[in-house]
Amino acid sequence: MKAIVIPNPDEIEIREVPMPEVKEGEALLKVRYVGICGADLASYTGNQPFTTYPRIPGHEFSAEIVEIPENDRGLKAGDIVTCNPYFNCGGCYSCQRGFVNCCTDNQTMGVQRDGAFCEYIAMPVERIFKGRGLSAEELALIEPFSISQHAVSRAEIKATDKVLVVGAGPIGLFALLAAKQKCGKIAVADILDNRLSLAAEYGADAVVNTKKQSLDKFTESFTDGNGFDVCIEACGAPETFLACVDSAAFAGNIILIGNGKRETTFNHSVLLKKELNIHGSRNALKDDFINNISLVAEGRADVMKMVSGIYPMEKALDAFEALRNNKGDLAKLLIKIAD
């Protein structure tokens, strides 16, 4: 079969690789669409510390079931599905307590193990989610939506809360979609007007370009001087984390979803003074996938607005280069593997 392979940083090849070995309890899937995640781009550019090479990237995908054993999930050959791509060990302390999303030996497809940028994959049946009539393109967007849905679930957002999302990339926009299901008022901050325009289309009550306007003054006005009940950091930069600390209300919540490599220096006394709750977020859980499939199927979330382009498999390098040089015009790019 054909696969998109990153043999080394800054290199992408389409190679012939062996068909997957299907083990007991697994299904054979024909991959349809795969989204390019920030982690995939980091693997390509050499900025993903957990990636080993050569590597088949990809963990945001849809697929068609080719072969599947008898199961109690109602899954059968021909179904269009998506999957949970985070493999947990089952034996560590996190797994024993049910926190399988933060397994200490987590292996995410496309990073610590080969991913879905190939024609066929084998997946454990319990990791497969029925598509409920969603298109293959929509199902390829459920995983990144679930990352944000899980992050939003880390704080008990109430209908009366005012929420700030800092960062209007795909994960920030998905966080906006998820938070809109829960809160009364939500604002989005970024430094790129085109991303903020998309945030407004997605239902943000207000947007602020922090290169042009003071976030402190915006927060003062939007929250009547109280600060935001919940701040969702979706950039992974020290500056945006500190902006959330400043923008949060006393006894507010900060959810960290952006993944960064730079260290942050600050006086932690402000966390005590404001009695802030800081929540980390990693991966997603089964219920996040199921709930998001339902949201999209019921018409409560239009994930296809997120797609800026679809590339054929043979143009994968062009897609990765487009994202590498993205000036904010692009949100999510999909690679079409098969019809």
XYZ file of C-alpha atoms in Angstrom:
339
model
C 0.000 0.000 0.000
C 0.993 3.653 -0.315
C 1.926 5.749 2.698
C 3.033 9.324 3.313
C 6.310 9.077 5.225
C 8.496 11.639 6.978
C 11.920 9.938 6.714
C 13.706 12.905 8.305
C 12.789 16.477 9.234
C 11.993 18.606 6.148
C 11.403 15.523 3.999
C 8.176 13.891 2.828
C 7.929 10.835 0.574
C 5.174 8.593 -0.722
C 6.418 5.052 -0.216
C 5.195 1.518 -0.759
C 4.915 -0.116 2.673
C 3.514 -3.479 3.828
C -0.192 -3.832 4.508
C -0.985 -3.736 8.235
C -1.058 -6.940 10.234
C -4.572 -7.333 11.637
C -4.471 -8.863 15.112
C -7.224 -10.469 17.164
C -9.813 -7.887 18.209
C -8.826 -5.497 15.425
C -10.524 -4.272 12.263
C -8.989 -3.501 8.885
C -9.819 0.044 7.829
C -9.466 1.835 4.493
C -8.436 5.412 5.279
C -10.522 8.130 3.599
C -9.387 11.562 4.873
C -6.675 12.698 7.291
C -6.239 16.152 8.812
C -2.816 17.693 9.271
C -2.369 18.402 12.977
C 0.104 20.852 14.460
C 1.959 17.806 15.808
C 2.290 16.438 12.260
C 3.650 19.763 11.055
C 6.095 19.813 13.980
C 7.261 16.315 13.035
C 7.861 17.554 9.501
C 9.793 20.628 10.623
C 11.748 18.731 13.298
C 10.142 20.565 16.223
C 8.223 17.642 17.736
C 10.397 16.269 20.571
C 8.543 12.922 20.786
C 8.753 11.949 17.108
C 11.189 9.303 15.916
C 12.018 8.825 12.245
C 11.070 7.518 9.777
C 7.430 8.118 10.725
C 4.025 7.874 9.045
C 2.175 10.885 10.531
C -1.535 11.428 11.085
C -4.094 10.874 13.837
C -7.092 12.962 12.709
C -8.841 10.657 10.277
C -11.888 8.951 8.874
C -11.983 5.477 7.388
C -14.224 2.775 5.938
C -14.396 -0.600 7.665
C -13.139 -3.326 5.329
C -13.120 -6.281 7.739
C -14.217 -6.456 11.372
C -14.907 -9.279 13.831
C -18.300 -9.712 15.463
C -18.799 -6.977 18.031
C -21.367 -5.434 20.366
C -20.866 -1.903 19.013
C -22.990 -2.331 15.888
C -19.964 -1.877 13.641
C -19.878 -3.649 10.292
C -18.004 -3.666 6.986
C -18.813 -0.582 4.911
C -19.363 1.757 7.879
C -17.625 5.154 7.714
C -15.987 5.750 11.089
C -13.406 7.660 13.081
C -11.125 6.429 15.860
C -9.420 7.280 19.127
C -5.693 7.474 18.184
C -4.135 7.650 21.684
C -2.883 4.251 22.811
C -2.538 3.787 26.570
C -0.655 1.049 28.407
C -3.496 0.024 30.746
C -1.170 -0.630 33.691
C 0.269 2.688 34.856
C -1.181 4.631 37.794
C -3.093 6.979 35.463
C -4.672 4.097 33.555
C -5.549 2.269 36.774
C -7.510 5.339 37.906
C -9.288 5.731 34.559
C -7.243 8.668 33.265
C -6.290 6.835 30.085
C -5.879 10.105 28.173
C -2.809 10.937 30.255
C -1.213 7.502 30.363
C 2.415 7.821 31.409
C 3.375 5.683 28.403
C 0.954 7.311 25.931
C 1.562 6.532 22.266
C -0.247 8.798 19.845
C -0.575 7.694 16.247
C 1.746 9.656 14.004
C 4.087 10.583 16.850
C 5.239 7.645 18.976
C 3.808 5.090 16.515
C 2.900 5.150 12.827
C -0.248 7.026 11.943
C -3.049 7.197 9.390
C -1.413 8.837 6.372
C -1.615 5.540 4.483
C -4.180 3.559 2.532
C -5.005 0.989 5.227
C -4.648 0.705 8.995
C -5.573 -1.862 11.643
C -7.409 -0.576 14.738
C -8.734 -2.236 17.898
C -12.512 -2.462 17.661
C -13.001 -0.626 20.979
C -11.249 2.440 19.516
C -13.630 2.761 16.564
C -16.612 5.141 16.639
C -19.618 4.838 14.352
C -20.046 7.889 12.144
C -23.833 8.345 12.523
C -24.189 9.374 8.895
C -21.511 12.071 8.973
C -19.406 12.535 5.865
C -15.866 11.198 5.770
C -14.617 14.794 5.735
C -16.568 15.671 8.887
C -15.389 12.560 10.698
C -11.760 13.490 10.035
C -12.396 16.623 12.131
C -13.855 14.876 15.187
C -10.477 14.156 16.824
C -9.222 17.778 16.948
C -12.713 18.851 18.049
C -12.456 16.260 20.837
C -9.104 17.658 21.995
C -10.816 20.996 22.571
C -13.990 19.444 23.971
C -11.947 17.616 26.597
C -10.104 20.820 27.497
C -13.371 22.710 27.935
C -14.663 19.929 30.190
C -11.759 20.482 32.613
C -13.613 23.437 34.181
C -17.288 23.399 35.088
C -18.402 26.171 32.745
C -21.796 27.616 33.660
C -24.351 29.395 31.502
C -23.635 32.662 33.323
C -19.866 32.491 32.771
C -17.910 34.768 30.495
C -15.180 32.867 28.639
C -12.056 34.027 26.832
C -10.264 31.885 24.225
C -6.723 33.067 23.528
C -5.605 31.793 20.133
C -7.864 31.345 17.089
C -6.041 28.508 15.363
C -7.989 25.276 14.753
C -7.787 24.088 18.387
C -8.849 27.505 19.690
C -11.746 27.626 17.233
C -12.831 24.129 18.248
C -12.630 25.276 21.888
C -14.922 28.160 20.943
C -17.380 25.663 19.418
C -17.261 23.475 22.525
C -17.562 26.328 25.026
C -20.495 27.872 23.121
C -22.522 24.826 24.101
C -22.140 25.774 27.769
C -21.520 29.481 28.423
C -23.393 32.738 28.001
C -20.751 35.055 26.538
C -17.472 34.172 24.836
C -14.667 36.292 23.407
C -11.658 35.305 21.277
C -8.242 36.983 21.194
C -5.596 36.612 18.504
C -3.116 38.748 16.561
C -4.457 37.884 13.072
C -7.629 39.513 11.736
C -8.467 36.687 9.339
C -8.492 34.162 12.172
C -10.639 36.479 14.251
C -13.089 36.791 11.347
C -13.481 33.024 11.381
C -13.994 33.123 15.156
C -16.797 35.648 14.646
C -18.383 33.326 12.066
C -18.219 30.533 14.629
C -20.245 32.532 17.116
C -17.793 34.537 19.224
C -19.665 37.378 20.891
C -16.589 39.583 20.541
C -13.081 39.355 19.103
C -9.967 41.350 19.905
C -6.728 41.753 17.977
C -4.201 42.156 20.778
C -1.698 43.769 18.417
C -4.127 46.606 17.877
C -6.030 46.778 21.150
C -5.137 46.329 24.810
C -6.417 43.008 26.129
C -6.594 44.538 29.610
C -8.909 47.309 28.404
C -10.983 44.854 26.384
C -11.346 42.579 29.423
C -12.352 45.530 31.592
C -15.091 46.486 29.140
C -16.375 43.011 28.240
C -16.564 41.729 31.823
C -17.640 44.943 33.573
C -14.296 45.003 35.324
C -14.682 41.529 36.831
C -12.386 39.478 34.605
C -13.247 36.293 32.740
C -14.652 33.324 34.636
C -12.752 30.967 32.314
C -9.703 31.630 30.129
C -8.713 28.973 27.578
C -5.091 29.222 26.451
C -4.752 27.700 22.964
C -1.344 28.988 21.837
C 1.240 27.441 24.149
C 3.246 30.650 24.515
C 4.431 32.235 27.784
C 2.891 35.564 26.788
C -0.556 34.099 26.211
C -0.491 32.140 29.472
C 0.362 35.324 31.379
C -2.377 37.155 29.489
C -4.831 34.553 30.788
C -3.569 35.041 34.344
C -4.134 38.782 34.009
C -7.538 38.416 32.328
C -9.001 35.833 34.690
C -11.421 36.842 37.411
C -10.572 36.230 41.047
C -11.397 32.551 41.718
C -11.455 32.052 37.944
C -10.337 29.077 35.862
C -7.509 28.822 33.343
C -7.435 25.865 30.952
C -4.131 25.146 29.230
C -4.589 23.445 25.872
C -1.757 24.997 23.845
C 1.446 22.953 23.863
C 4.677 24.952 23.916
C 8.395 24.449 24.499
C 9.352 27.838 25.974
C 9.614 28.384 29.729
C 7.391 30.880 31.515
C 8.696 33.106 34.320
C 6.261 34.886 36.630
C 5.539 35.627 40.272
C 3.293 32.782 41.376
C 1.847 34.905 44.168
C -0.724 36.224 41.701
C -2.170 32.702 41.522
C -2.585 32.736 45.286
C -3.910 36.268 45.414
C -6.592 35.550 42.816
C -7.022 31.921 43.942
C -6.912 30.770 40.335
C -7.616 27.219 39.244
C -5.138 26.054 36.592
C -6.178 23.031 34.519
C -3.890 21.152 32.165
C -5.480 19.163 29.346
C -4.140 16.245 27.339
C -5.689 14.222 24.516
C -9.379 13.268 24.840
C -11.637 10.537 26.175
C -14.167 8.191 24.594
C -17.114 10.365 25.635
C -15.575 13.414 23.952
C -15.599 11.594 20.598
C -19.140 10.276 21.072
C -20.517 13.642 22.195
C -18.888 15.516 19.316
C -20.201 13.092 16.712
C -23.651 13.740 18.180
C -23.176 17.533 18.128
C -22.253 17.479 14.451
C -24.924 14.935 13.521
C -27.577 17.069 15.240
C -26.459 20.203 13.398
C -25.259 21.962 16.542
C -21.658 22.350 15.316
C -20.546 22.986 11.728
C -16.999 21.668 11.662
C -16.625 21.980 7.885
C -16.158 25.744 8.213
C -12.755 24.814 9.595
C -11.532 23.268 6.325
C -9.357 25.608 4.270
C -8.437 23.056 1.626
C -8.340 19.392 0.610
C -5.235 17.965 -1.082
C -4.802 14.632 -2.892
C -2.356 12.186 -1.358
C 0.301 12.869 -4.001
C 0.260 16.585 -3.089
C 0.956 16.009 0.603
C 4.237 17.952 0.472
C 2.396 20.979 -0.924
C -0.100 20.812 1.945
C 2.599 20.614 4.621
C 4.509 23.484 3.002
C 1.325 25.571 2.835
C 0.855 25.162 6.585
C 4.531 25.770 7.279
C 4.200 29.149 5.521
C 0.716 29.889 6.850
C 0.174 33.575 7.617
C -3.152 32.890 9.300
C -5.261 32.371 6.176
C -5.427 28.600 6.645
C -7.207 26.700 9.407
C -7.437 22.961 8.791
C -6.118 21.129 5.720
C -7.235 17.613 4.859
C -5.444 14.992 2.769
C -7.745 12.799 0.681
C -6.436 9.244 0.792
C -9.350 7.470 -0.928
C -12.917 8.058 -2.170
